[in-house]
Amino acid sequence: MLFRSSSHFNSWLFTKAQLNTIREQTNLDARKRIHRVEEIESDPLSNPRKHKLVENEEEEHDEVIMHPRKKQVLANHQALNKHIPDSSDAAFHESQVNSFQTTLTLFEEELIRSNYALKLLQFANAIKCPTKVKLTALTYFSRFYVKASVMDYPADTIWVICLSLACKVEENSKLSERVLKSCEIKNVLDWELIILQKLSFHLRIFRADRALDGLLIKWREQNSCPSDEKLTEIRKGAINFLEQIYVTDFSFLYPPGILAASSLIYVCDSSDEPSFGGLLSQYDQITIDQITNIKSLITLSTNNLLHSARKEELDQAKAKLQTDYYKKV
């Protein structure tokens, strides 16, 4: 399959502005749903209009992909559907604004997503998952939270299911069993269906490590290619850099070939290996500039993500999830 005809290219590559817009809307929708559920739980009879808004959520979203907590609330109050007055409720809108202060902002969601993406990578490294499994799992995890919020679906469960699902897709069922046994997740098949629906069943991805191997094969054909031992060392460093890339949003912004070339430039620059520059001559100048700029941006982004002191902000974001609405399943 050609990359430009794939679901990866047509459905999962965005501009930065497009990605931000989608995530902002996802965050806003989740905050509204949480507010509506909290209002009904606190006093389900005080304002029938609030109940009707939540009741309509059942019609707008497939029941299978709804958060278990929300499904329970809707079921408990299904009998309360009464006449809804046409006039708007000013007190309702005011309380909605106040409620938003206790829900996660978009930045806080990004902190939590990044934290659990790193946890996924660290756990996968600990049990010695192959590179293809790690990159596939990170891709599934990132894609899931483009269309879903950590306020609706607990990231401490989703990353485990994404890793297990990636093991199955990459034909390593024994490793999948080991992941699930280590993390003791219940209702695995239910969670897998939720993830598959959010991914639109797009399980095939074009991984950057395959593009990286293609570049190394071309490099071997050149006279300026370093020794096989040196190439093995370079590939190892590039793979490590790619894994850091997949924790960030860059896999949504650039195709895998560009990410692979950027990782090679990063490693060659770090090891004073200039011969890779000859391979870049096959690209036009615009692409070369793009690859170089991406390498700099990725380096800055991953260093900030992996080494910055964000623990206090992360703890505050996690504390917001410990509410009556959010329950670990």
XYZ file of C-alpha atoms in Angstrom:
329
model
C 0.000 0.000 0.000
C 1.273 3.458 -0.894
C 1.551 5.895 2.006
C -0.510 8.617 0.312
C -3.454 6.255 -0.142
C -3.336 4.986 3.456
C -5.549 5.886 6.410
C -2.370 7.053 8.154
C -1.875 9.816 5.565
C -5.528 10.695 5.019
C -6.822 10.514 8.605
C -3.923 10.950 11.027
C -1.682 13.701 9.662
C -2.577 17.247 10.699
C -1.214 20.731 10.768
C -0.406 22.080 14.225
C -3.476 24.326 14.074
C -5.763 21.449 13.080
C -4.463 19.233 15.878
C -4.921 21.984 18.457
C -8.465 22.661 17.248
C -9.463 18.993 17.510
C -8.008 18.661 20.993
C -9.579 21.900 22.183
C -12.987 20.653 21.059
C -12.418 17.238 22.663
C -11.452 18.902 25.937
C -14.448 21.245 25.832
C -16.890 18.413 25.115
C -15.536 16.385 28.028
C -15.791 19.324 30.429
C -19.391 19.932 29.393
C -20.301 16.275 29.900
C -18.700 16.204 33.332
C -20.570 19.322 34.365
C -23.899 17.889 33.225
C -23.371 14.610 35.066
C -22.262 16.389 38.245
C -25.359 18.607 38.150
C -27.687 15.632 37.801
C -25.949 13.653 40.547
C -26.098 16.579 42.966
C -29.815 17.276 42.404
C -31.459 15.375 39.544
C -34.944 16.862 40.117
C -33.994 20.513 40.555
C -33.558 21.303 36.874
C -35.091 18.959 34.298
C -33.310 20.875 31.531
C -29.939 19.687 32.818
C -31.179 16.126 32.824
C -32.412 16.423 29.251
C -28.999 17.632 28.088
C -27.331 14.598 29.591
C -30.067 12.298 28.338
C -29.388 13.492 24.797
C -25.756 12.440 25.132
C -26.934 8.838 24.948
C -28.370 9.502 21.495
C -25.284 11.380 20.261
C -22.679 8.809 21.305
C -22.499 5.081 20.740
C -23.313 3.398 24.066
C -20.307 1.073 23.722
C -17.767 3.865 23.769
C -19.263 5.817 26.667
C -17.365 6.010 29.932
C -18.788 3.379 32.337
C -19.399 6.059 34.952
C -21.479 8.131 32.566
C -23.505 5.152 31.378
C -24.441 4.385 34.977
C -25.582 7.949 35.631
C -27.690 8.017 32.473
C -29.303 4.702 33.327
C -30.116 5.829 36.878
C -31.896 8.945 35.652
C -33.573 7.704 32.500
C -36.998 7.844 34.179
C -36.588 11.558 34.925
C -37.110 12.795 31.362
C -39.682 15.544 31.697
C -40.830 18.610 29.786
C -37.955 21.023 29.103
C -38.756 24.735 29.286
C -37.760 26.826 26.271
C -36.234 29.652 28.294
C -32.544 29.395 29.141
C -31.418 29.072 32.740
C -28.911 31.782 33.688
C -28.024 30.051 36.951
C -27.253 26.907 35.003
C -24.777 28.707 32.752
C -23.135 30.439 35.702
C -22.678 27.161 37.556
C -21.281 25.642 34.364
C -18.506 28.246 34.299
C -17.675 27.562 37.954
C -17.665 23.827 37.325
C -15.143 24.237 34.516
C -12.610 25.498 37.058
C -12.465 22.010 38.612
C -12.007 20.151 35.319
C -8.773 19.697 33.389
C -7.522 22.359 31.023
C -6.058 21.382 27.666
C -2.540 21.918 29.015
C -3.219 19.685 32.009
C -4.559 16.964 29.730
C -1.364 17.181 27.674
C 0.720 16.789 30.830
C -1.162 13.640 31.821
C -1.030 12.192 28.302
C 2.716 12.770 28.085
C 3.254 11.272 31.534
C 1.464 8.042 30.657
C 3.059 7.862 27.207
C 6.435 7.939 28.953
C 5.204 5.292 31.389
C 4.165 3.119 28.429
C 7.622 3.481 26.872
C 9.422 2.770 30.149
C 7.326 -0.320 30.830
C 7.823 -1.586 27.267
C 11.580 -1.129 27.634
C 11.522 -2.966 30.955
C 9.899 -6.058 29.444
C 12.058 -5.758 26.304
C 9.335 -5.132 23.745
C 10.506 -4.943 20.120
C 10.742 -1.485 18.575
C 7.790 -2.145 16.268
C 5.563 -2.931 19.261
C 6.648 0.187 21.151
C 6.091 2.565 18.248
C 2.744 0.966 17.375
C 1.551 1.172 20.994
C 2.616 4.814 21.319
C 0.816 5.601 18.062
C -2.415 3.961 19.254
C -2.200 5.771 22.596
C -1.625 9.176 20.991
C -4.364 8.679 18.419
C -6.856 7.581 21.045
C -6.448 10.814 22.999
C -6.919 12.937 19.912
C -10.555 11.830 19.892
C -10.980 11.189 23.620
C -10.256 12.937 26.895
C -8.419 11.622 29.944
C -11.401 12.945 31.905
C -13.613 10.341 30.220
C -11.178 7.454 29.785
C -8.471 6.733 32.403
C -5.002 6.923 30.891
C -3.615 4.442 33.439
C -5.814 1.795 31.817
C -5.656 2.932 28.195
C -1.862 2.764 27.899
C -1.857 -0.858 29.058
C -4.565 -1.864 26.581
C -2.783 0.008 23.762
C 0.431 -1.871 24.505
C -1.395 -5.194 24.649
C -3.231 -4.442 21.405
C 0.026 -3.477 19.686
C 1.538 -6.812 20.725
C -1.374 -8.628 19.093
C -1.247 -6.549 15.921
C 2.503 -7.166 15.628
C 1.881 -10.905 16.160
C 3.352 -11.293 19.616
C 0.458 -12.728 21.634
C 2.665 -14.135 24.404
C 4.015 -10.666 25.115
C 0.443 -9.353 25.190
C -0.467 -11.903 27.856
C 2.569 -10.869 29.866
C 1.566 -7.195 29.715
C -1.983 -7.888 30.898
C -0.823 -10.253 33.621
C 1.661 -7.697 34.956
C -0.856 -4.836 35.068
C -3.968 -6.790 36.131
C -6.477 -4.980 33.921
C -10.103 -6.123 34.011
C -12.620 -6.122 31.141
C -9.842 -6.189 28.556
C -12.078 -6.981 25.575
C -14.449 -4.122 26.442
C -11.549 -1.680 26.611
C -10.106 -3.007 23.349
C -13.409 -2.338 21.591
C -13.482 1.203 22.943
C -9.968 1.838 21.625
C -10.696 0.259 18.242
C -13.739 2.486 17.800
C -11.820 5.636 18.708
C -9.097 4.622 16.244
C -11.776 4.048 13.563
C -10.285 0.542 13.301
C -7.180 2.001 11.630
C -4.674 -0.478 13.017
C -2.142 -0.437 10.205
C 0.437 2.311 10.600
C 3.521 3.345 8.677
C 6.265 3.277 11.302
C 9.313 5.504 11.104
C 11.671 2.649 12.021
C 10.899 0.973 8.686
C 11.681 4.197 6.852
C 14.876 4.400 8.900
C 15.951 0.930 7.730
C 15.278 1.981 4.145
C 17.539 5.010 4.528
C 20.284 2.862 6.039
C 20.084 0.434 3.105
C 20.528 3.331 0.679
C 23.390 4.640 2.782
C 25.149 1.258 2.599
C 25.114 1.539 -1.190
C 27.225 4.695 -1.075
C 30.994 4.731 -0.982
C 30.938 7.168 1.928
C 29.041 4.735 4.138
C 30.700 3.993 7.515
C 31.464 0.482 8.708
C 28.711 -2.004 9.579
C 29.621 -1.690 13.249
C 29.261 2.076 13.059
C 25.943 1.773 11.196
C 24.591 -0.540 13.902
C 25.536 2.018 16.526
C 23.921 4.822 14.519
C 20.714 2.821 14.041
C 20.477 2.129 17.771
C 20.807 5.834 18.553
C 18.263 6.770 15.870
C 15.748 4.233 17.212
C 16.099 5.658 20.723
C 15.463 9.128 19.323
C 12.438 7.907 17.346
C 10.915 6.459 20.506
C 11.184 9.873 22.136
C 9.603 11.444 19.039
C 6.579 9.148 19.325
C 5.934 10.365 22.875
C 5.362 13.839 21.400
C 2.922 15.051 18.730
C 5.434 15.014 15.869
C 4.084 11.746 14.458
C 0.844 13.651 13.743
C 2.639 16.525 12.038
C 5.183 14.823 9.761
C 5.286 11.602 7.712
C 7.468 8.728 8.961
C 10.149 9.245 6.298
C 10.819 12.787 7.503
C 10.963 11.624 11.130
C 13.407 8.858 10.199
C 15.711 11.245 8.324
C 15.580 13.711 11.225
C 16.584 10.992 13.688
C 19.565 10.043 11.515
C 20.695 13.657 11.275
C 20.409 13.967 15.046
C 22.572 10.890 15.675
C 25.124 11.774 12.985
C 25.461 15.317 14.312
C 25.924 13.963 17.848
C 28.617 11.478 16.738
C 30.397 13.802 14.271
C 29.509 11.545 11.352
C 29.291 13.843 8.293
C 28.908 11.195 5.591
C 25.109 11.027 5.924
C 24.935 14.431 4.274
C 25.557 12.781 0.918
C 22.353 10.791 1.280
C 20.356 13.969 1.805
C 21.378 15.166 -1.663
C 18.499 13.104 -3.116
C 16.016 15.489 -1.456
C 15.092 18.940 -2.715
C 16.274 21.925 -0.716
C 12.849 22.571 0.834
C 12.719 19.034 2.228
C 16.301 19.245 3.499
C 15.516 22.494 5.337
C 12.362 20.906 6.739
C 14.246 17.839 7.988
C 16.909 20.009 9.623
C 14.330 22.257 11.275
C 12.330 19.248 12.495
C 15.452 17.791 14.053
C 15.997 20.993 16.034
C 12.337 21.215 17.097
C 12.215 17.565 18.121
C 15.398 17.901 20.149
C 13.995 20.917 22.005
C 10.586 19.316 22.546
C 11.818 15.934 23.784
C 14.411 17.468 26.092
C 11.725 19.699 27.603
C 9.301 16.786 27.946
C 11.758 14.295 29.396
C 13.826 16.528 31.649
C 11.809 19.599 32.664
C 10.588 19.957 36.241
C 6.826 19.552 35.757
C 6.087 17.322 38.722
C 4.118 19.936 40.659
C 1.906 20.805 37.660
C 1.413 17.125 36.894
C 0.433 16.361 40.499
C -2.123 19.179 40.439
C -3.623 17.839 37.206
C -3.822 14.299 38.588
C -5.451 15.611 41.771
C -8.303 17.031 39.685
C -9.025 13.531 38.405
C -9.591 12.251 41.952
C -13.175 13.515 41.999
C -16.446 11.709 42.504
C -17.008 11.740 38.751
C -13.736 10.114 37.758
C -13.432 6.501 38.875
C -10.764 4.022 37.903
C -12.360 1.038 36.184
